[in-house]
mmCIF file with all atom_site columns, C-alpha atoms in Angstrom:
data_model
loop_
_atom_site.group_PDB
_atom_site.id
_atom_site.type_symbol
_atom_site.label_atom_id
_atom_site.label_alt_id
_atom_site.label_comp_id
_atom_site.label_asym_id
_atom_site.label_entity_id
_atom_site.label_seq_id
_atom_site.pdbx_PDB_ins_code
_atom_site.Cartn_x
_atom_site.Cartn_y
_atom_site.Cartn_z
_atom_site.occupancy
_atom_site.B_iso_or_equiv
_atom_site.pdbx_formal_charge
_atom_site.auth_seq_id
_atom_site.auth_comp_id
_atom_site.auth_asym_id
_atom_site.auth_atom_id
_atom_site.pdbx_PDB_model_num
ATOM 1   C CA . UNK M 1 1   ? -27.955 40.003 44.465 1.00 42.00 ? 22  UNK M CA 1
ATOM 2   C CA . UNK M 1 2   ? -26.499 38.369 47.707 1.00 54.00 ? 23  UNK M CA 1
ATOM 3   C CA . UNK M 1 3   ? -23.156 39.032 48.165 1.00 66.00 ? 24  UNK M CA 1
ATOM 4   C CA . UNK M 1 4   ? -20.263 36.390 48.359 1.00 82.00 ? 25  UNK M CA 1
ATOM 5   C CA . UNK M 1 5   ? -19.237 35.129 52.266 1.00 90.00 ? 26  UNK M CA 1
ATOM 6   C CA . UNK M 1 6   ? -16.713 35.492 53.331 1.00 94.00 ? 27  UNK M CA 1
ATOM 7   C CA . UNK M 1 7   ? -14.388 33.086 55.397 1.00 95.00 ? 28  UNK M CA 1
ATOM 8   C CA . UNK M 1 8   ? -12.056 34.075 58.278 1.00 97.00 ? 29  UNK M CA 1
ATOM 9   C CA . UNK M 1 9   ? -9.343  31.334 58.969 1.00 95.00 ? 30  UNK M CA 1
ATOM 10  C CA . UNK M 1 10  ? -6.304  31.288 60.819 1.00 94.00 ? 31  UNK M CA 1
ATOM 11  C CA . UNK M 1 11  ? -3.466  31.612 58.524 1.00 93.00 ? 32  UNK M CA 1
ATOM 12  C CA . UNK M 1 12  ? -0.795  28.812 58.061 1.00 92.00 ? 33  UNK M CA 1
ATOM 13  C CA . UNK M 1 13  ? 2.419   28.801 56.560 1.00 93.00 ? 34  UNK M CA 1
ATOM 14  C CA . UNK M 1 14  ? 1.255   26.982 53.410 1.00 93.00 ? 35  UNK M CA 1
ATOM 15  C CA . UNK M 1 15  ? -0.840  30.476 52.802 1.00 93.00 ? 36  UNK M CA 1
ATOM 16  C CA . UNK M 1 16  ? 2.908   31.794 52.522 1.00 94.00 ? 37  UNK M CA 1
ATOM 17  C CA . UNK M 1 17  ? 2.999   32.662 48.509 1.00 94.00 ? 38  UNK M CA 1
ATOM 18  C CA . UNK M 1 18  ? -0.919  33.192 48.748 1.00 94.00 ? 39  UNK M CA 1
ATOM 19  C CA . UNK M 1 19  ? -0.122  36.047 51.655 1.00 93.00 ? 40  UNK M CA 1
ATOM 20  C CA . UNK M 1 20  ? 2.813   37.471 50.240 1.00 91.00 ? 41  UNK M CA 1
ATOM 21  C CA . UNK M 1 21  ? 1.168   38.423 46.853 1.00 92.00 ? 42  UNK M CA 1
ATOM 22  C CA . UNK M 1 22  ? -1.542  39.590 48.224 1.00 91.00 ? 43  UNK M CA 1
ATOM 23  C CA . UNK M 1 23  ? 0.774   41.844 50.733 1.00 87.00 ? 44  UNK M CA 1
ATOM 24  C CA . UNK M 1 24  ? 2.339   43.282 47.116 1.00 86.00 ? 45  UNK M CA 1
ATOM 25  C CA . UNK M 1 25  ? -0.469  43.980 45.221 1.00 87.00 ? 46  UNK M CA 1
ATOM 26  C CA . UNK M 1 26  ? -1.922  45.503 48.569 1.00 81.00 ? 47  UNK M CA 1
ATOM 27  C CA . UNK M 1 27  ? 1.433   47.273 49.428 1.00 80.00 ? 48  UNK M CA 1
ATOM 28  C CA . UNK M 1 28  ? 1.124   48.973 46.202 1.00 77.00 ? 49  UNK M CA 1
ATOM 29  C CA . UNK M 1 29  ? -2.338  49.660 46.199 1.00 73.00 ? 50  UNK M CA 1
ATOM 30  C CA . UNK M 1 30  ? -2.636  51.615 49.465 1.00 74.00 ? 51  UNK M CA 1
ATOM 31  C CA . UNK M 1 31  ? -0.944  54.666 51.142 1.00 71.00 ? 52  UNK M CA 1
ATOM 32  C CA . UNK M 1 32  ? -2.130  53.466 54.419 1.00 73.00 ? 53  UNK M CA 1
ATOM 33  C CA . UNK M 1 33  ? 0.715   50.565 54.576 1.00 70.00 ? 54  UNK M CA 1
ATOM 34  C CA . UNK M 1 34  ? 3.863   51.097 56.003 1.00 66.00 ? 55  UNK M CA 1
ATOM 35  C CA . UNK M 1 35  ? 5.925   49.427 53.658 1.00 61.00 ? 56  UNK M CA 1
ATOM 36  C CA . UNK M 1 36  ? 6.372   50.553 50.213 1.00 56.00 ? 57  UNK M CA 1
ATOM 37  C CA . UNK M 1 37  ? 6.877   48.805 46.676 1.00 53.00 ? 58  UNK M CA 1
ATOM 38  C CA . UNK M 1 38  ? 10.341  50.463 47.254 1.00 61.00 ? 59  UNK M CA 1
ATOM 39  C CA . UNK M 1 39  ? 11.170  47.756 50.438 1.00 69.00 ? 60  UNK M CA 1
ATOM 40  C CA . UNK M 1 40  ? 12.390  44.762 49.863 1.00 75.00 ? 61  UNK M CA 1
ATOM 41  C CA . UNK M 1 41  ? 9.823   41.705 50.344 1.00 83.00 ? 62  UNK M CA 1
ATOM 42  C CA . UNK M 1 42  ? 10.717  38.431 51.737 1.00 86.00 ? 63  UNK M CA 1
ATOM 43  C CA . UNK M 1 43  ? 11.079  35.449 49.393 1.00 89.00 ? 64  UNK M CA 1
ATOM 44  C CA . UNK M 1 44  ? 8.236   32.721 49.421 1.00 92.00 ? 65  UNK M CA 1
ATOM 45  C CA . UNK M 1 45  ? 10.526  30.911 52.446 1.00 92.00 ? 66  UNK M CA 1
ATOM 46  C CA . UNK M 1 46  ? 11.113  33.737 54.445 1.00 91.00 ? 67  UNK M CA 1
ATOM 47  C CA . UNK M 1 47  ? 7.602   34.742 54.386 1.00 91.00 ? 68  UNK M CA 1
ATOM 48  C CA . UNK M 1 48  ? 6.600   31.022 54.873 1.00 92.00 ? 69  UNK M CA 1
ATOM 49  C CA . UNK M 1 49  ? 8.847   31.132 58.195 1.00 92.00 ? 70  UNK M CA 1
ATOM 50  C CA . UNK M 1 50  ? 7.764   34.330 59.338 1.00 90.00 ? 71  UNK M CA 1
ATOM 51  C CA . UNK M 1 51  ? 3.874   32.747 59.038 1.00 91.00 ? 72  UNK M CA 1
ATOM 52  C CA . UNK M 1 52  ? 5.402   30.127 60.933 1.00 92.00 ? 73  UNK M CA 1
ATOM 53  C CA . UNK M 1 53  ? 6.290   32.615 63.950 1.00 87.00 ? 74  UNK M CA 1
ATOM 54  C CA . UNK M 1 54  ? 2.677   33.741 63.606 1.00 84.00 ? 75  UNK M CA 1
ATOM 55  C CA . UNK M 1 55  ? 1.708   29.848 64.242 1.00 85.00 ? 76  UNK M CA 1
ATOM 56  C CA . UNK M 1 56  ? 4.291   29.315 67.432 1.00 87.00 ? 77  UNK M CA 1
ATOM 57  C CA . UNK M 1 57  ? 4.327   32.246 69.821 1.00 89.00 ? 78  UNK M CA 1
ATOM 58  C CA . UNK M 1 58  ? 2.012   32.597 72.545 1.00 89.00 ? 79  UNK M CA 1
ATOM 59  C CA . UNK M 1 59  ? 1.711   35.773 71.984 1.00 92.00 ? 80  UNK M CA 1
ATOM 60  C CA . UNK M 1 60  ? 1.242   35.933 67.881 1.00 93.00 ? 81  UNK M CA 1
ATOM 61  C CA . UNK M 1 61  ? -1.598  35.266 65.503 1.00 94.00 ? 82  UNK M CA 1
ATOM 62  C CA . UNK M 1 62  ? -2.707  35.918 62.203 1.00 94.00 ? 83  UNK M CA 1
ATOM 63  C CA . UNK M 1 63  ? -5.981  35.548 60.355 1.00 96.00 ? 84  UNK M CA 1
ATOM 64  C CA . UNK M 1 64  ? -6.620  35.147 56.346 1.00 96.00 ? 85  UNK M CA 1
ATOM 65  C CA . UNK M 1 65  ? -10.457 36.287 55.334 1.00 97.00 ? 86  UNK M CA 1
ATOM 66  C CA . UNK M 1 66  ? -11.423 34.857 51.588 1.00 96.00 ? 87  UNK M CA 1
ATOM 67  C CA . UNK M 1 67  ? -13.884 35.640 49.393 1.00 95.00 ? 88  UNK M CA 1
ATOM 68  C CA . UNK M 1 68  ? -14.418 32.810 46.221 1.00 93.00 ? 89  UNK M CA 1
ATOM 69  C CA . UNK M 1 69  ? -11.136 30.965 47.201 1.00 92.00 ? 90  UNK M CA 1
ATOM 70  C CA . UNK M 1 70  ? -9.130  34.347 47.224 1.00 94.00 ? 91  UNK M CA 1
ATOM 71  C CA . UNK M 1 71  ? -7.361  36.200 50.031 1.00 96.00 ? 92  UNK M CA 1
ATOM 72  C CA . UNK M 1 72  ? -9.191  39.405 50.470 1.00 96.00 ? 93  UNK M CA 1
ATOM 73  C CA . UNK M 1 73  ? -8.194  40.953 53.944 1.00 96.00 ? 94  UNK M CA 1
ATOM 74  C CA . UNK M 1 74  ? -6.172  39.750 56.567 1.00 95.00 ? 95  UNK M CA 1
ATOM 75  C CA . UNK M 1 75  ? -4.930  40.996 60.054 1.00 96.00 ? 96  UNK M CA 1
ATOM 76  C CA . UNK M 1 76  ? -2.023  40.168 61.875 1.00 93.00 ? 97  UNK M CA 1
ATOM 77  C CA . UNK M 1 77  ? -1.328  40.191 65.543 1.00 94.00 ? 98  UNK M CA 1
ATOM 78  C CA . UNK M 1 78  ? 2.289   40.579 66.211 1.00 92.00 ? 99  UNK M CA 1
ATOM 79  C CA . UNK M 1 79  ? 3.955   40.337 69.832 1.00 91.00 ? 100 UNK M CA 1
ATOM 80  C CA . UNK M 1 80  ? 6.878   40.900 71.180 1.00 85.00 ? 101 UNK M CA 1
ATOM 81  C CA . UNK M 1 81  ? 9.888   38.481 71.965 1.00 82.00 ? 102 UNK M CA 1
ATOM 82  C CA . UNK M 1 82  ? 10.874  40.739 74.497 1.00 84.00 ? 103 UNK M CA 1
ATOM 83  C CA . UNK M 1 83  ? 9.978   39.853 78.046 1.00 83.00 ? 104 UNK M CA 1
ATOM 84  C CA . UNK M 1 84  ? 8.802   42.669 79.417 1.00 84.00 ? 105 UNK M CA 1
ATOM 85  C CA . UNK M 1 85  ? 6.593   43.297 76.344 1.00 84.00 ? 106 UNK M CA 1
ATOM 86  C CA . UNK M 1 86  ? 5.387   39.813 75.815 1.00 86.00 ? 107 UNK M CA 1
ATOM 87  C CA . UNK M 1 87  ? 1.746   40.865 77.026 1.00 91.00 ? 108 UNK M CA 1
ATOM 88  C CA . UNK M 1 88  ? 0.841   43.690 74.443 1.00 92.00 ? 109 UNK M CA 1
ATOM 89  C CA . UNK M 1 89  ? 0.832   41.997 70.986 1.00 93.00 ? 110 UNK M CA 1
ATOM 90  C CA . UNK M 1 90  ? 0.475   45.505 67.934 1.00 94.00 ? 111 UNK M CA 1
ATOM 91  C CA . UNK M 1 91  ? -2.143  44.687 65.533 1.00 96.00 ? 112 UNK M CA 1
ATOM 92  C CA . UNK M 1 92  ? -1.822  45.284 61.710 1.00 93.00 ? 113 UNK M CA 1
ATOM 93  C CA . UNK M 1 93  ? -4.509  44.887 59.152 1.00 95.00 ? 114 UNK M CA 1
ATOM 94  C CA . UNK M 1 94  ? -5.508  44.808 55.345 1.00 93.00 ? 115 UNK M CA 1
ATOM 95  C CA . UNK M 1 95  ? -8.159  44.836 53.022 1.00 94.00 ? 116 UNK M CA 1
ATOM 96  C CA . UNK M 1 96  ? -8.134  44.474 49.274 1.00 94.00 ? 117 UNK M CA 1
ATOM 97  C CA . UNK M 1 97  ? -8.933  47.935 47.814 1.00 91.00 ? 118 UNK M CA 1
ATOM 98  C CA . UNK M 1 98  ? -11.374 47.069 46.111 1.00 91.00 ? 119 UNK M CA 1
ATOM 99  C CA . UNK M 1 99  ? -13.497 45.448 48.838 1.00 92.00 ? 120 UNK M CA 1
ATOM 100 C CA . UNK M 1 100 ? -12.917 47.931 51.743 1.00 91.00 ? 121 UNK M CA 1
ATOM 101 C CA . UNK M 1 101 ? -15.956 49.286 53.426 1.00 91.00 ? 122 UNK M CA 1
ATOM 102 C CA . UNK M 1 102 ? -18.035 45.524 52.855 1.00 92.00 ? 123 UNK M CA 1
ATOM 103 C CA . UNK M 1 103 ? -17.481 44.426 56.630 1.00 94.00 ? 124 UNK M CA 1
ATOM 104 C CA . UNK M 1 104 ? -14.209 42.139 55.952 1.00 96.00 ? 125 UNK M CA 1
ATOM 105 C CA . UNK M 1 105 ? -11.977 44.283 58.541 1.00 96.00 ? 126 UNK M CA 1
ATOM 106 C CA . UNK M 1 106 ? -14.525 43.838 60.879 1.00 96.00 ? 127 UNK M CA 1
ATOM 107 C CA . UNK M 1 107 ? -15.140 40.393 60.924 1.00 96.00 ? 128 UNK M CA 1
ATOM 108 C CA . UNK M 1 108 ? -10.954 40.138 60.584 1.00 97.00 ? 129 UNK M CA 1
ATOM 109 C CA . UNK M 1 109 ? -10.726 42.171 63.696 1.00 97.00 ? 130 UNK M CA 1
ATOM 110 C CA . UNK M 1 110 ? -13.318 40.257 65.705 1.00 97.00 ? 131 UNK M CA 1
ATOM 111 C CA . UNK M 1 111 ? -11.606 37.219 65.499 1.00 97.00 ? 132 UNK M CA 1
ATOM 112 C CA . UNK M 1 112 ? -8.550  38.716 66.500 1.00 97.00 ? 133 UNK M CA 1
ATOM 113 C CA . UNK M 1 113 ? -10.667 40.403 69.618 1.00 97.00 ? 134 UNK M CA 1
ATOM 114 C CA . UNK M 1 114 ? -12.154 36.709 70.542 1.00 96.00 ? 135 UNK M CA 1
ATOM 115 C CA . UNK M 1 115 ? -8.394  35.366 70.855 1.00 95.00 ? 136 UNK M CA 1
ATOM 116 C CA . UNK M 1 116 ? -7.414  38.545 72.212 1.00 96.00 ? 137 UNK M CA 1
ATOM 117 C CA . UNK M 1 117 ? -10.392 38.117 75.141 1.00 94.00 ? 138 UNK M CA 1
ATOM 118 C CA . UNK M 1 118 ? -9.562  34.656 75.348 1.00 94.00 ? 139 UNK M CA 1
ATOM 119 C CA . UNK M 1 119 ? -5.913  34.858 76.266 1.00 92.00 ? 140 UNK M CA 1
ATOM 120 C CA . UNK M 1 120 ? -4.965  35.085 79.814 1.00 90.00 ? 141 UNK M CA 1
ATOM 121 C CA . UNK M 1 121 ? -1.426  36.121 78.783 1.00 89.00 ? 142 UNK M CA 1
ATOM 122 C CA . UNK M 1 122 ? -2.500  39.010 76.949 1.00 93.00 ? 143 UNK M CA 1
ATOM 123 C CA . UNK M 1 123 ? -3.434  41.935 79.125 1.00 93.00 ? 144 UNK M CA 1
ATOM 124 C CA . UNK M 1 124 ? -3.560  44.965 76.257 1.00 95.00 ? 145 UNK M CA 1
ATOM 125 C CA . UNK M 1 125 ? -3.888  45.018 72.500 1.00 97.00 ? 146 UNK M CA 1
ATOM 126 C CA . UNK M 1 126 ? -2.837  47.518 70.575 1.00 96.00 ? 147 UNK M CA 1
ATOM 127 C CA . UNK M 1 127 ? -2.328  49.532 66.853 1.00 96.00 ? 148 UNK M CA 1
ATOM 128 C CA . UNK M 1 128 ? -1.320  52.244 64.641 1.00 94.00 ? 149 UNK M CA 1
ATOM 129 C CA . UNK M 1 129 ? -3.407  53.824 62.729 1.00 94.00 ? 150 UNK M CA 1
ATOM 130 C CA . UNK M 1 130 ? -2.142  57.310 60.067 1.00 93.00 ? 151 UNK M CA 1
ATOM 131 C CA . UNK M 1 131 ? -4.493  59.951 60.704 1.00 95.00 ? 152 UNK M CA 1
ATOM 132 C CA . UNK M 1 132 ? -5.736  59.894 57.397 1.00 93.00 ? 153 UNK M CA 1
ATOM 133 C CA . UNK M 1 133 ? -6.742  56.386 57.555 1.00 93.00 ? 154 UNK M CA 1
ATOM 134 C CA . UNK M 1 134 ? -10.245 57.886 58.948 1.00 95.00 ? 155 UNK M CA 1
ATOM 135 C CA . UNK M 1 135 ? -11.911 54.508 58.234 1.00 94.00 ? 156 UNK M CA 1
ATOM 136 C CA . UNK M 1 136 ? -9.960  52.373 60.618 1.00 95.00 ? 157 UNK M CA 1
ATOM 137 C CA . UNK M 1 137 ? -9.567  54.795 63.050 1.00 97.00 ? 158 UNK M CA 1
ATOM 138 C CA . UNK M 1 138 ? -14.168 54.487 62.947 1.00 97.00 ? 159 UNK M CA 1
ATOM 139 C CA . UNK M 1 139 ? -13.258 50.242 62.829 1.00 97.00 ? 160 UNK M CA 1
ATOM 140 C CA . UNK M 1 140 ? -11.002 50.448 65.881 1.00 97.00 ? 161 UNK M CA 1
ATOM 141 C CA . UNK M 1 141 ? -12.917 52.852 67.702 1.00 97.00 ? 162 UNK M CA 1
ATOM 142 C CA . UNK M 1 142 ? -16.266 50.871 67.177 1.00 96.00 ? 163 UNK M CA 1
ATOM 143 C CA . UNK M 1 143 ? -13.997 47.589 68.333 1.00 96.00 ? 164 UNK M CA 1
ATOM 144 C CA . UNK M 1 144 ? -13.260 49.439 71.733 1.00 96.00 ? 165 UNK M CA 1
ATOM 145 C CA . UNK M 1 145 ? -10.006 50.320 70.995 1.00 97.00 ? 166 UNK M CA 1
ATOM 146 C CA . UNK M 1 146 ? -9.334  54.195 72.935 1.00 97.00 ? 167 UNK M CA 1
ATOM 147 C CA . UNK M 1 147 ? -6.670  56.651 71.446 1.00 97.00 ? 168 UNK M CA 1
ATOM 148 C CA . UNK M 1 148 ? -3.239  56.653 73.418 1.00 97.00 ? 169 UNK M CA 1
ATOM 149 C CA . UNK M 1 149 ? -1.736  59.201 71.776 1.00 96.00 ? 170 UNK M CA 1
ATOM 150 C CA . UNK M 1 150 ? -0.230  60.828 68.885 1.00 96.00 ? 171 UNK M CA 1
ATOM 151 C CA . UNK M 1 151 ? 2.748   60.169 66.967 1.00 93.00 ? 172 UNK M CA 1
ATOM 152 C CA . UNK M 1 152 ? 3.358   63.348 65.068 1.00 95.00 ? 173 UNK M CA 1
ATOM 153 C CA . UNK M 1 153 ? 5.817   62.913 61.678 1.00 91.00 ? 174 UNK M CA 1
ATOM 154 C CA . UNK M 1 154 ? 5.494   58.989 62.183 1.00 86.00 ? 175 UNK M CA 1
ATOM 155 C CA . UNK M 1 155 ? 5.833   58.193 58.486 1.00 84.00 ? 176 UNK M CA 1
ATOM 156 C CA . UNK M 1 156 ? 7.650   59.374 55.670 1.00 80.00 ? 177 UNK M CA 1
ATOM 157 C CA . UNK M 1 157 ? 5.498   58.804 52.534 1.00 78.00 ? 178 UNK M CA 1
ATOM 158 C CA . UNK M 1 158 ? 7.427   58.163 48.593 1.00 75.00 ? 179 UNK M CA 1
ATOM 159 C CA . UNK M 1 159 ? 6.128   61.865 47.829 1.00 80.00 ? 180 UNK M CA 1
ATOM 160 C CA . UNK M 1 160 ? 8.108   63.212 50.841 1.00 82.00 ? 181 UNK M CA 1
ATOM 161 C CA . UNK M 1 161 ? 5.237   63.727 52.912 1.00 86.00 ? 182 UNK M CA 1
ATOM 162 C CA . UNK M 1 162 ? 5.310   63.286 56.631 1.00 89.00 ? 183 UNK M CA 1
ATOM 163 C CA . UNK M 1 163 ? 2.274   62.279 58.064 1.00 90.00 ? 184 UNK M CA 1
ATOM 164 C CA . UNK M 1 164 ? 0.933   61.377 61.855 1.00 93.00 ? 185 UNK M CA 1
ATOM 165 C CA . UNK M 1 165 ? -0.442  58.099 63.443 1.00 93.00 ? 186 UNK M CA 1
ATOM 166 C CA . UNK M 1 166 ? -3.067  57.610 65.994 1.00 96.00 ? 187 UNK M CA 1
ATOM 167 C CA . UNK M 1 167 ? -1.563  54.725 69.031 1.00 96.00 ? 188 UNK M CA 1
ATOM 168 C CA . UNK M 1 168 ? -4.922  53.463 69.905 1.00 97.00 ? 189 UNK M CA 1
ATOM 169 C CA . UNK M 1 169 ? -5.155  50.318 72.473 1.00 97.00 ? 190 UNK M CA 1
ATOM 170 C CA . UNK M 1 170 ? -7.888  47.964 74.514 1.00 97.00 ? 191 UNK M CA 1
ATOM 171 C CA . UNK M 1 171 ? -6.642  46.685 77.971 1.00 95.00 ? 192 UNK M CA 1
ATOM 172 C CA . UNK M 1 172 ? -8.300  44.177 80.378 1.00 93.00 ? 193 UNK M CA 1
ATOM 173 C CA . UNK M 1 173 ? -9.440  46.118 83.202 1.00 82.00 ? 194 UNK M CA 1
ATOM 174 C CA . UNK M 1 174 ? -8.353  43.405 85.514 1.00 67.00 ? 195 UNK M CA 1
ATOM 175 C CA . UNK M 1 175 ? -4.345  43.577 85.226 1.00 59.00 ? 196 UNK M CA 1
ATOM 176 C CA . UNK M 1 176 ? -2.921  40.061 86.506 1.00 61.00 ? 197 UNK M CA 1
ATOM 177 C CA . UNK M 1 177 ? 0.374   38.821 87.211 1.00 61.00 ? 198 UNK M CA 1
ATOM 178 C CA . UNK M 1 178 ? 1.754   36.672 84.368 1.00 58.00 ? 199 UNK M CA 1
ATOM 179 C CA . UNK M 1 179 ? 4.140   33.920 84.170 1.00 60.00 ? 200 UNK M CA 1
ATOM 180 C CA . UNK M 1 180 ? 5.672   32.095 81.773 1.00 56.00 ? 201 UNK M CA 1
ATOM 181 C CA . UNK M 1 181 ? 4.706   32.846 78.141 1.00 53.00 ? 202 UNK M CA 1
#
């Protein structure tokens, strides 16, 4: 049996109720996720401008991947307003359970790579990943991204728990001045 494509796209903020139910059922689905079912979630508006943030900054991006019309993964790349930090946007990424380990984080995090490569302004790209998270810390890693360091009690889980995250990064070897982003 051949197995469904799937499509990357470039999110928009139409996708906004599409992205923020999938963030929920994800959210609850996953320990991996910062958030919790217990933090609030923005409203269908707020989430629509926050996609629209995603659409306008230089330095921002986010991708969608679908499988039969559906939102299955996406990845977000998130940079700073601040100007010092404008270069360096953090990346963020997530799969439907059900689908991880099928090559949709991959193909989200390629895309994000091309635009990454692509973009003068950007000279480093970078993410956290929980220790535990073993499979994206292998999906980074095989992406080029090197570990940075360790941030040691970095979450606090529901159950109490306090676990560790891995700061993992790619940078252009050829640092340039930048102006104006």
């Amino acid at each position: 049996m051949k197995p469904t494509p799937v499509h990357i796209a470039l999110v928009n903020p139409e996708h906004a109720a599409e992205v923020l139910e999938f963030f929920k059922m994800n959210t609850a689905n996953s320990p991996y996720i910062l958030r919790t079912v217990r933090d609030p979630f923005p409203t269908v508006e707020e989430e629509r401008k926050i996609l629209t943030g995603f659409t306008e900054q230089p330095n921002s991006n986010m991708w969608i991947a679908r499988q039969e019309g559906n939102i299955v993964g996406m990845l977000g790349c998130h940079g700073s307003q601040r100007y010092k930090l404008r270069h360096e946007p953090t990346v963020g990424i997530s799969v439907h359970p059900d689908l991880r380990g099928h090559g949709i984080g991959k193909q989200l995090l390629a895309a994000a790579m091309n635009w990454f490569a692509a973009s003068p302004h950007l000279l480093r790209i970078q993410c956290e990943v929980l220790t535990v998270n073993t499979a994206s810390l292998r999906l980074f890693e095989r992406a080029g991204f090197l570990r940075e360091g360790l941030r040691r009690h970095a979450t606090y889980q529901p159950d109490g728990e306090l676990l560790d995250a891995v700061v993992l990064a790619v940078v252009k070897e050829t640092p340039q001045r930048i102006d104006g982003i």
